[in-house]
Amino acid sequence: MEGVDHLAHERNKSEFDVDAMKIVWAGSPHAFDVSDRISKLVASDPGFRKDNRSTLSRKELFKNTLRKAAYAWKTIVDLRLSEEEAAKLRFYVDEPAFTDLHWGMFIPAIKGQGTEEQQQKWLPLAYKMQIIGCYAQTELGHGSNVQGLETTATFDSQTDEFIIHSPTLTSSKWWPGGLGKVATHAIAYARLIVGGREHGVHGFIVQLRSLEDHSPLLGITVGDIGMKFGNGAYNTMDNGVLQFDHVLDVYSIAFASIAVMLWVSQVTCEGKYKQSDVPRQLVYGTMVYVRQTIVADASCALSRAVCIATRYSAVRRQFGSQNGGPETQVIDYKTQQSRLFPLLASAYAFRFIGEWLKWLYADVTQRLQANDFSTLPEAHACTAGLKSLTTTATADGIEECRKLCGGHGYLCSSGLPELFAVYVPACTYEGDNTVLLLQVARFLMKTVSQLGSRLSSKKPVGTIAYMTRVEHLMQCRCGVQRGFAELSADLVEAAVAHCQLIVVSKFIEKLQQEIPGKGVKQQLEVLCNIYALFLLHKHQGDFLSTGCITPKHAALANDELRSLYSQVRPNAIALVDAFNYTDHYLGSILGCYDGNVYPKLYEAAWKDPLNESVVPDGYHLYIRPLLKQEIRTARL
Ligand SMILES: CC/C=C\C/C=C\C/C=C\C/C=C/C(=O)SCCNC(=O)CCNC(=O)[C@H](O)C(C)(C)COP(=O)(O)OP(=O)(O)OC[C@H]1O[C@@H](n2cnc3c(N)ncnc32)[C@H](O)[C@@H]1OP(=O)(O)O
Ligand SMILES: Cc1cc2nc3c(=O)[nH]c(=O)nc-3n(C[C@H](O)[C@H](O)[C@H](O)COP(=O)(O)OP(=O)(O)OC[C@H]3O[C@@H](n4cnc5c(N)ncnc54)[C@H](O)[C@@H]3O)c2cc1C
């Protein structure tokens, strides 16, 4: 029945202050207020409906995305939303679109790597969306290997201009979001050539389309790369292909007389290349920025899937009826708990590691401005490793949540197939997860060689086993006289272990803070212990081989996990309510707040276009002749 809370009995079991936990999840009372207000604004506006996406063709889907993006911008302008509120609105609209890359990469790249003059010229236009930008780095032939990019940018000192060119098919820019049909400008990464000498990959601001009629400029060939995984999903995004045919990049900026996108290098009017004495890897700064945001995004995506699976696991009953009584809620099965509750704990763990990484990134950015590069290697290793760890765990976790919902999890109306299809490229974009773990492994090798065996003593006591595991895994590999490449698969495992150590230790540090609200800290302690003991159980071979735990410890840890699952059980619904997701944002009948699943599933089925007629289109052409033929055969 509508209006009845079918999960009220679950909510009444809660042993902690859910409203206080909502503040913890949001990060602060202010953050909660903004999220709560904007999510409800989006949910209540039919202009942002998203329940029809799976029935649209690619062109209809894309045009609808353009409509929504324009509508979102109008809403932002009309309501005079702040930058924070506008970002939240785009988040709750929940549709991959060109605006992600305009706001999420194009603008940050100019802010992070542009000179003062370049920022003064381009940022006002970008903030007003009078230009729409994309981040064009990856090419058909190279994505992971940035130093392998082939696009060239040759400085012509006669005209004080750059000539941007795609010398080969494989140098075609390929994948950049927003590039295919919308972006008017790109930050294009190309090999800088001055006076016949090459100076590596740099970023350039290049106009792609006319601001009058949106037609591609002379020398620009641009389009969409075609359908991607899933039906709706990321097909709302125009990932594009771009070729330059000796394009004159005429954006000369007074300061350096050309548009080299970097405060770390300039080309003077006399055609001299000046490399500042800063690490060349600062050219990768935008990727580092996005990787740290992707960690926070992982906690959002995983928490959405866990919210759906937890609520449905409390609604779904299967087997176990005693004397005609109700069947057992599947959330009460120990197997369901052992699959679901570690994912609930991971969602919270990733939330807090995302908060810490945001601090680390802000700290390293501040240091860079003072030419202090001391923490840059650690910041790179942490953003790379934690992006890899959290996106892999989240993609796997969303799929596990689909399976936790049985057959109905496979329905589009569960929200899980779409969530999975939109999320999984996160394991690839902003750096293939294995390639990024290799960077962490390289950092660990260097650290071990510099510090000897102890990677760091700066960890809370509770993580000694985790720290010893990393050291052991590294010693086993570093001690062996074989090259990095030969041992890379093993070193990647050590890199994962190192990142898990960071997540566990930051969760423990979070619990050492003042956390208001009845029972809130206690619930977080239970989730922290579940996260740590679940990983210890999953990787117990590593821990046993280090000798820092015995088989008895491993058995005790497993017993403790079962006990912890029992402690979470009465609070599970309240813990996912704390995410404060609207039904609109969740986009899931299985995860609806009131738990009134079956009537909603049944109603939704009849809305499918296939049910517009009781006899399907094609019956008379194909089925009837078939049946008639069978009848004739049967008479033989
Ligand atoms: C807010 C966000 C909102 C919106 C965005 C929305 C969602 C995102 C959705 C889609 C957008 C997707 C965009 C993209 O995918 S953009 C393209 C991403 N591409 C990559 O990530 C490429 C990955 N490859 C690399 O980063 C580099 O090629 C790699 C680091 C793998 C190798 O670089 P290179 O060959 O130059 O260096 P090495 O020889 O390996 O190392 C030399 C040295 O430099 C250090 N290093 C490397 N990278 C960095 C860095 N980023 N920062 C600092 N230091 C770095 C490395 O550790 C070595 O140091 P040392 O050992 O001391 O010599
Ligand atoms: C949805 C989506 C959106 C994207 N958006 C953008 C964008 O806006 N702008 C942009 O510039 N790019 C974008 N990209 C491209 C993305 O950044 C690249 O696809 C990503 O960096 C991976 O590079 P690759 O495709 O070359 O993979 P590859 O490196 O070719 O990976 C293929 C396999 O090779 C392995 N491998 C590669 N190198 C090594 C090594 N040294 N050692 C061991 N194994 C290795 C990888 O682990 C992987 O298993 C996007 C991609 C996707 C899927």
mmCIF file of C-alpha atoms and ligand atoms in Angstrom, residues 101 105 134-145 174-178 228 234 237 239 425-426 428-435 438 488, ligand 2:
data_model
loop_
_atom_site.group_PDB
_atom_site.id
_atom_site.type_symbol
_atom_site.label_atom_id
_atom_site.label_comp_id
_atom_site.label_asym_id
_atom_site.label_seq_id
_atom_site.Cartn_x
_atom_site.Cartn_y
_atom_site.Cartn_z
ATOM 1 C CA LEU A 101 34.498 17.012 -18.279
ATOM 2 C CA MET A 105 38.724 18.401 -16.004
ATOM 3 C CA CYS A 134 37.097 18.741 -22.833
ATOM 4 C CA TYR A 135 40.323 17.022 -21.820
ATOM 5 C CA ALA A 136 41.880 15.526 -24.965
ATOM 6 C CA GLN A 137 44.872 13.447 -23.912
ATOM 7 C CA THR A 138 44.232 9.809 -24.886
ATOM 8 C CA GLU A 139 44.801 8.762 -28.468
ATOM 9 C CA LEU A 140 43.735 5.737 -30.523
ATOM 10 C CA GLY A 141 47.205 4.277 -30.076
ATOM 11 C CA HIS A 142 48.099 5.450 -26.571
ATOM 12 C CA GLY A 143 46.244 6.035 -23.338
ATOM 13 C CA SER A 144 48.259 4.613 -20.456
ATOM 14 C CA ASN A 145 51.571 5.621 -21.958
ATOM 15 C CA TRP A 174 40.160 8.986 -28.963
ATOM 16 C CA TRP A 175 37.879 8.733 -25.890
ATOM 17 C CA PRO A 176 37.780 12.304 -24.524
ATOM 18 C CA GLY A 177 34.329 12.884 -23.034
ATOM 19 C CA GLY A 178 32.325 15.752 -24.507
ATOM 20 C CA LYS A 228 29.685 1.797 -25.459
ATOM 21 C CA TYR A 234 27.614 6.021 -20.665
ATOM 22 C CA MET A 237 28.275 10.930 -23.214
ATOM 23 C CA ASN A 239 33.253 10.328 -26.172
ATOM 24 C CA PRO A 425 34.844 2.334 -16.767
ATOM 25 C CA ALA A 426 36.139 3.981 -13.591
ATOM 26 C CA THR A 428 40.032 2.246 -16.679
ATOM 27 C CA TYR A 429 39.639 5.987 -17.087
ATOM 28 C CA GLU A 430 41.972 8.312 -15.215
ATOM 29 C CA GLY A 431 44.466 5.494 -15.426
ATOM 30 C CA ASP A 432 44.078 1.760 -15.930
ATOM 31 C CA ASN A 433 44.005 0.274 -12.444
ATOM 32 C CA THR A 434 46.914 -2.106 -13.004
ATOM 33 C CA VAL A 435 49.071 0.599 -14.535
ATOM 34 C CA LEU A 438 52.552 -0.424 -10.876
ATOM 35 C CA SER A 488 55.495 -6.848 -11.368
HETATM 36 C C1 LIG B 2 34.419 5.881 -20.331
HETATM 37 C C2 LIG B 2 35.791 6.433 -20.632
HETATM 38 C C3 LIG B 2 35.994 7.808 -20.601
HETATM 39 C C4 LIG B 2 37.238 8.342 -20.904
HETATM 40 N N1 LIG B 2 37.390 9.704 -20.917
HETATM 41 C C5 LIG B 2 38.576 10.227 -21.291
HETATM 42 C C6 LIG B 2 38.749 11.640 -21.372
HETATM 43 O O1 LIG B 2 37.830 12.412 -21.132
HETATM 44 N N2 LIG B 2 39.961 12.124 -21.777
HETATM 45 C C7 LIG B 2 41.009 11.295 -22.073
HETATM 46 O O2 LIG B 2 42.082 11.783 -22.425
HETATM 47 N N3 LIG B 2 40.885 9.927 -21.977
HETATM 48 C C8 LIG B 2 39.701 9.392 -21.605
HETATM 49 N N4 LIG B 2 39.547 8.027 -21.517
HETATM 50 C C9 LIG B 2 40.667 7.150 -21.899
HETATM 51 C C10 LIG B 2 41.313 6.509 -20.677
HETATM 52 O O3 LIG B 2 42.023 7.452 -19.950
HETATM 53 C C11 LIG B 2 42.229 5.370 -21.134
HETATM 54 O O4 LIG B 2 41.425 4.385 -21.748
HETATM 55 C C12 LIG B 2 42.951 4.785 -19.926
HETATM 56 O O5 LIG B 2 43.943 5.668 -19.507
HETATM 57 C C13 LIG B 2 43.565 3.412 -20.242
HETATM 58 O O6 LIG B 2 44.510 3.540 -21.264
HETATM 59 P P1 LIG B 2 44.449 2.556 -22.527
HETATM 60 O O7 LIG B 2 43.086 2.618 -23.058
HETATM 61 O O8 LIG B 2 45.595 2.891 -23.388
HETATM 62 O O9 LIG B 2 44.673 1.128 -21.891
HETATM 63 P P2 LIG B 2 45.931 0.155 -22.139
HETATM 64 O O10 LIG B 2 47.109 0.701 -21.414
HETATM 65 O O11 LIG B 2 46.044 -0.123 -23.586
HETATM 66 O O12 LIG B 2 45.409 -1.127 -21.335
HETATM 67 C C14 LIG B 2 45.254 -2.387 -21.957
HETATM 68 C C15 LIG B 2 45.870 -3.433 -21.024
HETATM 69 O O13 LIG B 2 47.286 -3.258 -21.024
HETATM 70 C C16 LIG B 2 47.770 -3.276 -19.681
HETATM 71 N N5 LIG B 2 49.004 -2.492 -19.583
HETATM 72 C C17 LIG B 2 49.272 -1.321 -20.202
HETATM 73 N N6 LIG B 2 50.504 -0.908 -19.904
HETATM 74 C C18 LIG B 2 51.052 -1.820 -19.067
HETATM 75 C C19 LIG B 2 52.304 -1.947 -18.380
HETATM 76 N N7 LIG B 2 53.280 -1.043 -18.501
HETATM 77 N N8 LIG B 2 52.479 -3.026 -17.588
HETATM 78 C C20 LIG B 2 51.493 -3.940 -17.436
HETATM 79 N N9 LIG B 2 50.299 -3.894 -18.073
HETATM 80 C C21 LIG B 2 50.088 -2.830 -18.860
HETATM 81 C C22 LIG B 2 46.630 -2.653 -18.884
HETATM 82 O O14 LIG B 2 46.723 -3.031 -17.484
HETATM 83 C C23 LIG B 2 45.412 -3.266 -19.570
HETATM 84 O O15 LIG B 2 45.152 -4.545 -18.989
HETATM 85 C C24 LIG B 2 38.316 7.474 -21.217
HETATM 86 C C25 LIG B 2 38.119 6.085 -21.223
HETATM 87 C C26 LIG B 2 36.862 5.566 -20.923
HETATM 88 C C27 LIG B 2 36.660 4.067 -20.949
#
